[in-house]
Short mmCIF file of C-alpha atoms and ligand atoms in Angstrom, two decimals:
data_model
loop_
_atom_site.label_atom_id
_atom_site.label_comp_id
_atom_site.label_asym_id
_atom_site.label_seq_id
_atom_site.Cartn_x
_atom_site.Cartn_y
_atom_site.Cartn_z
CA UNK A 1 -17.52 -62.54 -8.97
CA UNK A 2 -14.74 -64.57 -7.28
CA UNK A 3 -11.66 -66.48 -9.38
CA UNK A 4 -13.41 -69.78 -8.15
CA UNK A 5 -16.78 -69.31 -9.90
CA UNK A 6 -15.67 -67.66 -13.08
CA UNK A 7 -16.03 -69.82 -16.28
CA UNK A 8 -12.00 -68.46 -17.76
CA UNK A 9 -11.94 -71.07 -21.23
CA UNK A 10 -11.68 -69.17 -24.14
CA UNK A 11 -11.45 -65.90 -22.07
CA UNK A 12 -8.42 -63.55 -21.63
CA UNK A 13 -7.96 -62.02 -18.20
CA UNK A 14 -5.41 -59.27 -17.09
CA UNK A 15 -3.76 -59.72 -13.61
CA UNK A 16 -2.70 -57.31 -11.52
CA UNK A 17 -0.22 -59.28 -9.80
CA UNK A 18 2.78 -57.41 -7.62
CA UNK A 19 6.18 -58.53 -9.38
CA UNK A 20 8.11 -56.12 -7.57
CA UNK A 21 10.84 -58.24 -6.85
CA UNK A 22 14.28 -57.38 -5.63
CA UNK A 23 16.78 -58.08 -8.38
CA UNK A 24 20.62 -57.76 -8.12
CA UNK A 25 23.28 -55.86 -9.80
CA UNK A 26 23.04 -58.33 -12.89
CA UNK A 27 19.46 -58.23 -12.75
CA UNK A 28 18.60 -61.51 -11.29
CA UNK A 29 15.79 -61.93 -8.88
CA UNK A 30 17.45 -62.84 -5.21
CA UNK A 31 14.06 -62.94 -3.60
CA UNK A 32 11.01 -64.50 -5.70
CA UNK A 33 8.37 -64.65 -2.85
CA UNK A 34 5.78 -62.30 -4.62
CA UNK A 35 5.76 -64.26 -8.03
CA UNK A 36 5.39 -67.09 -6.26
CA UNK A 37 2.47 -65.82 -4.22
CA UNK A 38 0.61 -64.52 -7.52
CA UNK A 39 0.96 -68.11 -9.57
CA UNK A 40 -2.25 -70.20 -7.72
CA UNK A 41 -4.00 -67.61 -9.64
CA UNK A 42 -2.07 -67.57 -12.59
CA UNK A 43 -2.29 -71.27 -12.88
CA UNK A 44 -5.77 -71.50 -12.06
CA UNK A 45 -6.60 -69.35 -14.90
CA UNK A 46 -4.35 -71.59 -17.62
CA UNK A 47 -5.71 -74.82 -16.37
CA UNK A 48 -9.30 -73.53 -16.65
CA UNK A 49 -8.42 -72.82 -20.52
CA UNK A 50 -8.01 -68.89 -20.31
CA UNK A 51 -5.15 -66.88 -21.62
CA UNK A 52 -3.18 -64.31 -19.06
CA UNK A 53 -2.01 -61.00 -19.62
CA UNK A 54 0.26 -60.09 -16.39
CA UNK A 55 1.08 -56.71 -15.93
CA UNK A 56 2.66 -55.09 -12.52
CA UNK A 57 5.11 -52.30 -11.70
CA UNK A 58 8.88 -52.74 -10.61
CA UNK A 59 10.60 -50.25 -8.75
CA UNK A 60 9.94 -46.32 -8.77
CA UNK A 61 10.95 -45.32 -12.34
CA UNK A 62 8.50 -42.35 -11.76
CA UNK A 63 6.78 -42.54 -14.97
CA UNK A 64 9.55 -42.77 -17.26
CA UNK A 65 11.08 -45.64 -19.48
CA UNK A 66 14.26 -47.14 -17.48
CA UNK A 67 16.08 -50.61 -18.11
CA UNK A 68 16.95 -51.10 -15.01
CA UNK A 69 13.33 -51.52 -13.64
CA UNK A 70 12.60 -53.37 -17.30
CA UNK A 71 10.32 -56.61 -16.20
CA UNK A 72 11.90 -58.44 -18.87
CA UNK A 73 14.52 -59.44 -16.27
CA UNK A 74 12.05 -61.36 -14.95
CA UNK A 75 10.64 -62.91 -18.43
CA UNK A 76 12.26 -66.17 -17.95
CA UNK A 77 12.12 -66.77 -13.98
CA UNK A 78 7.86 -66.30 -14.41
CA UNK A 79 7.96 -68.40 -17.29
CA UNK A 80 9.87 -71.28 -15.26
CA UNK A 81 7.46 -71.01 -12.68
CA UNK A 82 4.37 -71.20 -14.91
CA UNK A 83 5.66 -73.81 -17.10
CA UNK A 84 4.57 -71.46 -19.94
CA UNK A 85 7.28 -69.75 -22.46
CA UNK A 86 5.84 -65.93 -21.85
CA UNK A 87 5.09 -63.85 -24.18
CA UNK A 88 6.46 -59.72 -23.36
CA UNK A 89 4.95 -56.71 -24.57
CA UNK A 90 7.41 -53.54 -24.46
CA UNK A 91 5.11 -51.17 -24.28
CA UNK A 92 1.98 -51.67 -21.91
CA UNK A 93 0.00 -49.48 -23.74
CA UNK A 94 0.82 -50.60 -26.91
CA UNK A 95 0.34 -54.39 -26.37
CA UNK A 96 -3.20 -54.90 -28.08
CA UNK A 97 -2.15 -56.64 -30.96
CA UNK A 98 -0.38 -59.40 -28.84
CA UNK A 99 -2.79 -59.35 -26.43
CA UNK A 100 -5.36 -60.02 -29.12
CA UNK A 101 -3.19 -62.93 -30.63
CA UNK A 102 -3.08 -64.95 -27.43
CA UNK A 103 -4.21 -68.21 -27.50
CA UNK A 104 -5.58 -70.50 -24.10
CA UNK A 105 -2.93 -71.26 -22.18
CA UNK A 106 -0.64 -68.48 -23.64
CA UNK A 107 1.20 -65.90 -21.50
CA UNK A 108 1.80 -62.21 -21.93
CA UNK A 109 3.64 -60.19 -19.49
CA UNK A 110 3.43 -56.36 -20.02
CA UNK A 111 6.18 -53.68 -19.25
CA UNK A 112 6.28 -51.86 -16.15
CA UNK A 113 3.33 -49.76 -15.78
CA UNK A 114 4.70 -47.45 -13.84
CA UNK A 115 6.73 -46.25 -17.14
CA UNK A 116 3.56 -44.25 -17.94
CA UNK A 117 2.92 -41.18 -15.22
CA UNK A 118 -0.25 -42.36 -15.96
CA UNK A 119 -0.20 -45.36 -13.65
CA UNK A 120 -0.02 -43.59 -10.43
CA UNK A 121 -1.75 -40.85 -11.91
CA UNK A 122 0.69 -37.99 -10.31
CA UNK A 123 1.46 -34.93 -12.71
CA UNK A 124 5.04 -35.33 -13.23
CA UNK A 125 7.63 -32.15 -13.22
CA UNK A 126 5.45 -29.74 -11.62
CA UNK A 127 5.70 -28.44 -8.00
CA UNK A 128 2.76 -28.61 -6.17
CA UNK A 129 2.93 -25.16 -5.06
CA UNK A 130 3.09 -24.14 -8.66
CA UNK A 131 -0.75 -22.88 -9.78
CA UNK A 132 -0.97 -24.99 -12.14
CA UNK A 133 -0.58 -27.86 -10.37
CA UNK A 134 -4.07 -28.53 -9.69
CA UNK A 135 -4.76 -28.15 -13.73
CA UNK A 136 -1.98 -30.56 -14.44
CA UNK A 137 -3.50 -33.02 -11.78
CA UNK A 138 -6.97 -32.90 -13.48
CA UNK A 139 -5.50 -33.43 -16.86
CA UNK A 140 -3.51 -36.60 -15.70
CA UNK A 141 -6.71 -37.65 -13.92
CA UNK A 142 -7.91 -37.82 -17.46
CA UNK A 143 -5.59 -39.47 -18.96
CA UNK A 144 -5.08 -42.16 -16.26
CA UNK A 145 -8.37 -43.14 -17.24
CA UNK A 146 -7.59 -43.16 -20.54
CA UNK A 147 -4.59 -45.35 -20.07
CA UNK A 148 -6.78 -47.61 -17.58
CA UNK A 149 -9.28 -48.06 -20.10
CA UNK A 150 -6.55 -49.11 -23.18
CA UNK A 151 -5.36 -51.55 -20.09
CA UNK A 152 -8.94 -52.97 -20.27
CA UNK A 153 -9.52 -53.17 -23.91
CA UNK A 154 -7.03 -56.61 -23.85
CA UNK A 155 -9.09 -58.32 -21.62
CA UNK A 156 -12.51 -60.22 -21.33
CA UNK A 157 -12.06 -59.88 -17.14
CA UNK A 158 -9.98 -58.11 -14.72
CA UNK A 159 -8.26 -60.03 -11.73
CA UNK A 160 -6.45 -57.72 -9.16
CA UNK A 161 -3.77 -60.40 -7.13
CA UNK A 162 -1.65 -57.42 -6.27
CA UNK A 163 -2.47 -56.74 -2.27
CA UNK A 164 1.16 -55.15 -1.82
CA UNK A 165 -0.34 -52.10 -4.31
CA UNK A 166 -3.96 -52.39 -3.11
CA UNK A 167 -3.78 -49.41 -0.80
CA UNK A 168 -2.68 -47.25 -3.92
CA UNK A 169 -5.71 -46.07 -6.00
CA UNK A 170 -3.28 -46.40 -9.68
CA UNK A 171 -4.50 -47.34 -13.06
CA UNK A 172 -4.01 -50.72 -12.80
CA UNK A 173 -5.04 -51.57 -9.14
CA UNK A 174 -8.59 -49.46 -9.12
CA UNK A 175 -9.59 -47.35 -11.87
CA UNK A 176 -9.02 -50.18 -14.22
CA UNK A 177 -11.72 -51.73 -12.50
CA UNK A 178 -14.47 -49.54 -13.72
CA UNK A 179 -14.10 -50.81 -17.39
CA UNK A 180 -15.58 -54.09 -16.54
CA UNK A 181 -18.80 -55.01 -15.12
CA UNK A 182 -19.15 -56.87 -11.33
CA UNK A 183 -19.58 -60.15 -13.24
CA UNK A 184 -16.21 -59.53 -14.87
CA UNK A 185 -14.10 -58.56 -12.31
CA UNK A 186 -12.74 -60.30 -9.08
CA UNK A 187 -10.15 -60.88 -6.29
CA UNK A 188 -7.19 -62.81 -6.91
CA UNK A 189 -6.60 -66.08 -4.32
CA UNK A 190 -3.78 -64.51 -2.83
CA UNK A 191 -5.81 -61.03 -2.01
CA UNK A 192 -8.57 -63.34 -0.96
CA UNK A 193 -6.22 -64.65 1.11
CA UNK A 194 -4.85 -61.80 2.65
CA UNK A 195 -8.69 -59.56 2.71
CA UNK A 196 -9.67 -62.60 4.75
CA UNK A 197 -6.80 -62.54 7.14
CA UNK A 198 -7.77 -59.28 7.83
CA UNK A 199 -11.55 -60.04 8.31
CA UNK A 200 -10.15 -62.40 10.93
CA UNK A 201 -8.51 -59.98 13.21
CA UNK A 202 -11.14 -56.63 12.49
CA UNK A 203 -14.45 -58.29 11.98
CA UNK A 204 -14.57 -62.07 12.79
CA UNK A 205 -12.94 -62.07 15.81
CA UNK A 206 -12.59 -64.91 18.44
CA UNK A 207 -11.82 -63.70 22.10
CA UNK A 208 -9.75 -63.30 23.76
CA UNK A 209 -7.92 -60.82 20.97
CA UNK A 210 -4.21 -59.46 21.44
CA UNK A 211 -2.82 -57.41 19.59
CA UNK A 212 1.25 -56.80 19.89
CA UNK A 213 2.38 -53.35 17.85
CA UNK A 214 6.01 -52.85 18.19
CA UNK A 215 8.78 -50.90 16.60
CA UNK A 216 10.76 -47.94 16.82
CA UNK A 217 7.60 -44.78 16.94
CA UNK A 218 4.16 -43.98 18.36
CA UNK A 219 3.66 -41.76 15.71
CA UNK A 220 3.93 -44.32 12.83
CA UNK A 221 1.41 -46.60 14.87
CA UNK A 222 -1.17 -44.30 16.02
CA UNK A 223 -3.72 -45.25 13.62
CA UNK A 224 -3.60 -48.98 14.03
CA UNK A 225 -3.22 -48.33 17.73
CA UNK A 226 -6.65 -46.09 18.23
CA UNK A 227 -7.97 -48.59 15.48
CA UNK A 228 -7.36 -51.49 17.48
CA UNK A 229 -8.54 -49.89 21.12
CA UNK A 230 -11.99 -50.59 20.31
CA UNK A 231 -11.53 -54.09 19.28
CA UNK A 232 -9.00 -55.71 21.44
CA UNK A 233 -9.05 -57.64 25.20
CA UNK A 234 -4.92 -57.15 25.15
CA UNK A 235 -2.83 -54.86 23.59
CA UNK A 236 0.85 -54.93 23.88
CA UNK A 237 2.94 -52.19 23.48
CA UNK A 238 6.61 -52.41 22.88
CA UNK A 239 9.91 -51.94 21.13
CA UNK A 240 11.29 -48.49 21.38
CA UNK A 241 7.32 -47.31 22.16
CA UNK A 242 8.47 -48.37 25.67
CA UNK A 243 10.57 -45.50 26.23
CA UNK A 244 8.29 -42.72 24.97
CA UNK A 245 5.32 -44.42 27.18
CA UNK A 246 7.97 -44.82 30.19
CA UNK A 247 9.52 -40.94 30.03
CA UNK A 248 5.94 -39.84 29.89
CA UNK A 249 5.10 -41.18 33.40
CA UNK A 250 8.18 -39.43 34.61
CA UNK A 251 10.75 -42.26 34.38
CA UNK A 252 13.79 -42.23 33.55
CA UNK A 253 15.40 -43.16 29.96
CA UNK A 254 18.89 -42.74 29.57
CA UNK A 255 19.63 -42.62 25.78
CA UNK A 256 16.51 -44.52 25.01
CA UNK A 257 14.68 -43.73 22.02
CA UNK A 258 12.30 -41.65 22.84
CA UNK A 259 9.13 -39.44 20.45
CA UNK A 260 9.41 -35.67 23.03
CA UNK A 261 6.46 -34.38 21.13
CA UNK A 262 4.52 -37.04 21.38
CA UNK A 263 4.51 -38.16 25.82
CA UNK A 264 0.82 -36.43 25.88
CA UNK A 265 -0.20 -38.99 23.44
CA UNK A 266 1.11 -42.00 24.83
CA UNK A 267 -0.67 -40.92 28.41
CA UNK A 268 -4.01 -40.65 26.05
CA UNK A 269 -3.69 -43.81 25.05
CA UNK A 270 -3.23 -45.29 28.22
CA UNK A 271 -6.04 -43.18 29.89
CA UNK A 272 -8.52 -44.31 26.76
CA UNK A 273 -7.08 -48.31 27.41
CA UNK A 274 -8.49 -47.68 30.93
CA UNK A 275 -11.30 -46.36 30.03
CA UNK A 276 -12.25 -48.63 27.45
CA UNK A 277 -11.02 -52.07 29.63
CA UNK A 278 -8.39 -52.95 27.51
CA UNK A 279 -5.41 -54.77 29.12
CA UNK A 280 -2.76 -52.55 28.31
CA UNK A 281 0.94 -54.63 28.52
CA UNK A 282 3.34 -51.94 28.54
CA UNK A 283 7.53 -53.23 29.33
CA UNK A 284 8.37 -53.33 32.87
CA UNK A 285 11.93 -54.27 32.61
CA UNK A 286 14.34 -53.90 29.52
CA UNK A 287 17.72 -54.92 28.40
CA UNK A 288 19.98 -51.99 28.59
CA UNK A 289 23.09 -51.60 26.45
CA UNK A 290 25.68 -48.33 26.66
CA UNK A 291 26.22 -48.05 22.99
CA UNK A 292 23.66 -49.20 19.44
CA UNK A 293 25.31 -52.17 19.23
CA UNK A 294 25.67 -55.88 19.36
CA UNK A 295 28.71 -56.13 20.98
CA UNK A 296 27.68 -53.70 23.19
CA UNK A 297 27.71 -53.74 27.33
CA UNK A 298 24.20 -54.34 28.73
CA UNK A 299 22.27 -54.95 32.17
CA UNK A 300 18.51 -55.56 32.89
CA UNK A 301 17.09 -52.33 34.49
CA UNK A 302 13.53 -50.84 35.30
CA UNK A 303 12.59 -49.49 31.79
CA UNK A 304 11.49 -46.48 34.13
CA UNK A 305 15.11 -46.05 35.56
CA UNK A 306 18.00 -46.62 33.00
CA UNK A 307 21.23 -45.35 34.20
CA UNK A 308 22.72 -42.26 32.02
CA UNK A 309 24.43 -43.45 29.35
CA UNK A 310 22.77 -46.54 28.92
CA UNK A 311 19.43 -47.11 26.57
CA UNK A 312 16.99 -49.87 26.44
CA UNK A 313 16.99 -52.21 23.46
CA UNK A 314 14.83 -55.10 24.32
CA UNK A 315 12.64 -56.58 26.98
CA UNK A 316 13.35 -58.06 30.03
CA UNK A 317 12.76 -61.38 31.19
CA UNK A 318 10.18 -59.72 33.43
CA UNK A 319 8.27 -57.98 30.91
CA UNK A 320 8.99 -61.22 28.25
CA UNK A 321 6.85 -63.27 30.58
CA UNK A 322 3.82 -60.66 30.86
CA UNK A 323 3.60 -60.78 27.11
CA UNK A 324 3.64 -64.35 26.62
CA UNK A 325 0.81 -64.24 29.47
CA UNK A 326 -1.11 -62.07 27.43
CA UNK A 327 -0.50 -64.39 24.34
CA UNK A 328 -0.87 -67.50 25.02
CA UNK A 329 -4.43 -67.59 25.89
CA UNK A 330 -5.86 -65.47 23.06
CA UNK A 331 -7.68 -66.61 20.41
CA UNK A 332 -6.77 -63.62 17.75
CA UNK A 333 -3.26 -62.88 17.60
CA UNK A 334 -2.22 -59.75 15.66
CA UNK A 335 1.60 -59.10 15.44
CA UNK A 336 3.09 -56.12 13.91
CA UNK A 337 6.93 -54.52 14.76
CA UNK A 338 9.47 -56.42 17.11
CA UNK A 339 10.06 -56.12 20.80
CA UNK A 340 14.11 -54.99 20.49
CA UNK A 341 16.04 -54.09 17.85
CA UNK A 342 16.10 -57.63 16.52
CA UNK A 343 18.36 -57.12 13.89
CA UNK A 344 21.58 -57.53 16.27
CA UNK A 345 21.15 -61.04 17.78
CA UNK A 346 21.88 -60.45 21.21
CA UNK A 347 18.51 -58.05 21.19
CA UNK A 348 16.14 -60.50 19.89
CA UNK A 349 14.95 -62.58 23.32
CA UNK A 350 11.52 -60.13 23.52
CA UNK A 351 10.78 -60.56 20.03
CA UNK A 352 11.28 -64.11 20.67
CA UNK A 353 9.20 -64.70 23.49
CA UNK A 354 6.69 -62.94 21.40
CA UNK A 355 7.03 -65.34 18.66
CA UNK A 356 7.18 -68.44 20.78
CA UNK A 357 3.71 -67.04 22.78
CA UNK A 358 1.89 -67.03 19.45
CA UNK A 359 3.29 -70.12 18.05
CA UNK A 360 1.76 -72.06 21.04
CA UNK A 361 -1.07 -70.04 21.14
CA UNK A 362 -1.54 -70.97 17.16
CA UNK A 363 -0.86 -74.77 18.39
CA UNK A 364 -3.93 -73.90 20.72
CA UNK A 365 -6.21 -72.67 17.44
CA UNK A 366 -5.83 -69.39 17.93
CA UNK A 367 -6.03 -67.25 13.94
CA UNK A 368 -2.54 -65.29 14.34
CA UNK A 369 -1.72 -62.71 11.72
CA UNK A 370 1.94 -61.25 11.53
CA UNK A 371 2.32 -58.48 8.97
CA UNK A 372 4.82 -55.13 8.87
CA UNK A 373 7.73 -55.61 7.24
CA UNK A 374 9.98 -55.83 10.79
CA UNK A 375 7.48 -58.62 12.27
CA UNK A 376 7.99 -60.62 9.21
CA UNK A 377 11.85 -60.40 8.92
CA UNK A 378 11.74 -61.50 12.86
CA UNK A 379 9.44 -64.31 12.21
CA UNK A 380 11.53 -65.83 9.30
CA UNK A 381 15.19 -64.79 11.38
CA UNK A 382 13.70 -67.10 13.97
CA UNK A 383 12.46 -69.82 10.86
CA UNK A 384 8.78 -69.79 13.09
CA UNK A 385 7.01 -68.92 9.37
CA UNK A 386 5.28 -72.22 9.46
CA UNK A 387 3.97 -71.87 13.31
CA UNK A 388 1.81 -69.01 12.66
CA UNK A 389 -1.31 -68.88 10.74
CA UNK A 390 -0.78 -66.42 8.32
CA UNK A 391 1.75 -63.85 7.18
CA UNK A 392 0.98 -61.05 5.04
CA UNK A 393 2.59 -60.09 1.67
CA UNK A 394 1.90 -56.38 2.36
CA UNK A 395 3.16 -53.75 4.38
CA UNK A 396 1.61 -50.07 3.76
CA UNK A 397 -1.45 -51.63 2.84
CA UNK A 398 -1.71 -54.29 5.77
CA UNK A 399 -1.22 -51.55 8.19
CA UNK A 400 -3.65 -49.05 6.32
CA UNK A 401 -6.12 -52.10 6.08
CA UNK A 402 -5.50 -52.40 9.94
CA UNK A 403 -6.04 -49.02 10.28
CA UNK A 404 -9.80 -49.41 8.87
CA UNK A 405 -8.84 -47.57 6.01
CA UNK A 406 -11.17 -48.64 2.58
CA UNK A 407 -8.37 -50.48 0.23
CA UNK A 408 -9.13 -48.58 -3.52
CA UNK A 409 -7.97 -52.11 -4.70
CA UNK A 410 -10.14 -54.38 -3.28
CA UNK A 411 -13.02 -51.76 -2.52
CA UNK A 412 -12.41 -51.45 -7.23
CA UNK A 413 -14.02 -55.03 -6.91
CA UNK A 414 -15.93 -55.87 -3.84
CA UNK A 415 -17.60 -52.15 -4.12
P1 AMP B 1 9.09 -49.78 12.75
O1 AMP B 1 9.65 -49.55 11.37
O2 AMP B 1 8.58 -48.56 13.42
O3 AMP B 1 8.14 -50.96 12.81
O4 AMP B 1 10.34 -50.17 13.62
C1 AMP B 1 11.13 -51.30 13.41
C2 AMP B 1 12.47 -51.02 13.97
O5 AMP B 1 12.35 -50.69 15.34
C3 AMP B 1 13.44 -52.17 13.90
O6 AMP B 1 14.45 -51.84 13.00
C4 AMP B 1 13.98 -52.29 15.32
O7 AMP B 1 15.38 -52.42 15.36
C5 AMP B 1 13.58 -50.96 15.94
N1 AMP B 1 13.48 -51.03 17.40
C6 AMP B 1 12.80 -51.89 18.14
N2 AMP B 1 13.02 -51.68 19.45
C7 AMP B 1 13.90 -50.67 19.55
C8 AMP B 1 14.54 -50.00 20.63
N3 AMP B 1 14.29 -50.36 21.88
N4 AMP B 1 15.37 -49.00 20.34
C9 AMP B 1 15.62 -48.64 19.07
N5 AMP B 1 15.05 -49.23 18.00
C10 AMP B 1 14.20 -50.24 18.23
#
């Protein structure tokens, strides 16, 4: 079923939607981007006549009752948004009485589900070298589904909006799913959304495809990396990968960040790029600075000969034009991690270049996709948000999604 198609008047429907917002010391929201990504589905449901029941988690109370990760902080903001005085239930799985008094166009937000163990499903206060863990973990198995399945009882359909959680296989993102039939369950717009976006750049791709994978580690990338090998004309390596890939053909690093254990890798990965005719774009040249800071001295160098002392923290002009070659033609963009350690401003010109490559490549029609939580933060720093075709809400489950990893959330409703 899809949120399009389904007939919601007179129906009640629980969203999964991800209100993990940020909130301050006084417990007001300082970032609201994920309730405003959930409320095109919200509102479609209200103006097609249905009544919502919202529930999501907040924070990592670890299955235990805790005001300070209490969603009604948020009670009011939501309502604002929707137009809609909501409705809050104190205890998500005691809310089916008020979920069973809702009216169309009436608004119930649940309690964090994470207050129940049950959500994530994890046997709380038990080692898992203790024995008995794997007794405890059947008997929470149980009684996730149990919980799931009260979660269910409030609802006529089940929407899942939540792709931030969609990698997690909890009570409310997956096993929920199996107490309502196909015709009863469905994708929210923004998951839509963001399933599509990755469809784009794994399945449905237009050539030439270049893919950019930044950041500090090899290790953390691996999987998208060898992912990614098989489906991509250009891939661009960079960030502090540079140093590992430099130090394992023998140059030298200085203080550059650098994996030891993992040089045997990064000359796999080059040897499989050959193999497999992939235009590897590894960093010629980088900006060198003598201490982790902005302030700090620097020079251009050979990424492959950095004087002692020194340590490479972005690209060089050099190595920012062979990426923006590689960009600017392609017709797939993917973008995850920055060039240079962005976050200090005199480190950002790599990171930049990359950005302005895929903006005009965008311009060009190219489908660009920018998701990790790094690439994001660079894109906005540089206020380019609007020049690429899509940003994703998620991080762990982007990159597991990138990774060609099933997603329990959206494989809950698509099968
Ligand atoms: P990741 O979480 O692996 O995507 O890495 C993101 C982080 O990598 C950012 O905080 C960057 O500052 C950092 N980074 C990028 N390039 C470098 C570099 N050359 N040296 C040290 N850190 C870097």
């Amino acid at each position: 079923m899809t949120i399009d198609n389904y007939k919601f008047a007179g129906k009640k429907a629980i969203v999964r939607v991800d209100f993990n917002v940020p909130l301050d010391e006084n417990g007001k929201i300082t970032d609201d981007t994920r309730i405003r990504g959930a409320l095109p589905t919200l509102k479609k449901i209200l103006a097609d006549g249905g009544a919502l029941i919202i529930m999501s988690h907040m924070g990592k109370p670890k299955g235990k009752v805790n005001a300070k990760f209490s969603l009604s902080q948020i009670v009011d903001a939501v309502s604002e948004k929707l137009g809609v005085a909501v409705k809050f239930a104190p205890d998500c799985a005691k809310a089916a009485d008020a979920a069973a008094a809702l009216k169309p166009g009436e608004v119930l937000l649940l309690e964090n589900l994470r207050f129940y163990p049950e959500e994530e499903g994890k046997p709380v206060g038990i080692d898992k070298e203790d024995p008995a863990y794997e007794e405890a973990k059947k008997a929470m198995k149980a009684s996730q589904k149990e919980f799931a399945k009260t979660l269910a009882s409030y609802a006529d359909c089940y929407v899942n909006d939540a792709f931030g959680t969609a990698h997690r296989k909890h009570a409310s993102t997956a096993v929920i799913a199996d107490y309502f039939d196909a015709d009863n369950k469905m994708l929210g717009y923004l998951m839509e959304k963001e399933v599509q976006a990755v469809d784009n750049v794994l399945s449905n791709i237009k050539r030439p495809f270049t893919a950019i994978m930044g950041g500090s580690k090899v290790s953390t990338k691996i999987g998208i990396i060898e992912n990614l090998m098989d489906k991509v004309d250009n891939l661009i390596l960079c960030g502090g990968m540079t140093y590992t890939f430099a130090k394992a053909q023998g140059g030298k690093i200085g203080n550059s960040i650098c994996e030891d254990d993992k040089l045997d890798l990064a000359l796999d990965i080059m040897a499989k790029a050959k193999a497999k005719g992939v235009n590897l774009v590894l960093g010629t040249d980088c900006v060198a600075a003598d201490a982790f800071a902005n302030d700090a001295n620097t020079q251009v160098c050979m990424s492959n000969n950095i004087p002692e002392g020194w340590e490479g923290l972005d690209a060089g002009p050099e190595t920012q034009k062979a990426f923006a070659a590689a960009i600017t033609g392609a017709k797939t963009i993917l973008w995850n991690g920055p060039a240079g350690v962005f976050e200090f401003d005199n480190f950002t010109a790599g990171s930049r270049a990359i950005a302005e490559a895929i903006a005009e490549a965008t311009k060009n029609g190219a489908f660009s996709l920018i998701g990790g939580g790094d690439s994001v933060a660079c894109i906005n720093k540089f206020g380019m948000a609007d020049q690429v075709s899509y940003i994703s809400t998620g991080g762990g489950a982007l990159l597991e999604a990138i990774e060609g990893k099933v997603l329990p959330g959206v494989a809950a409703i698509k099968g």
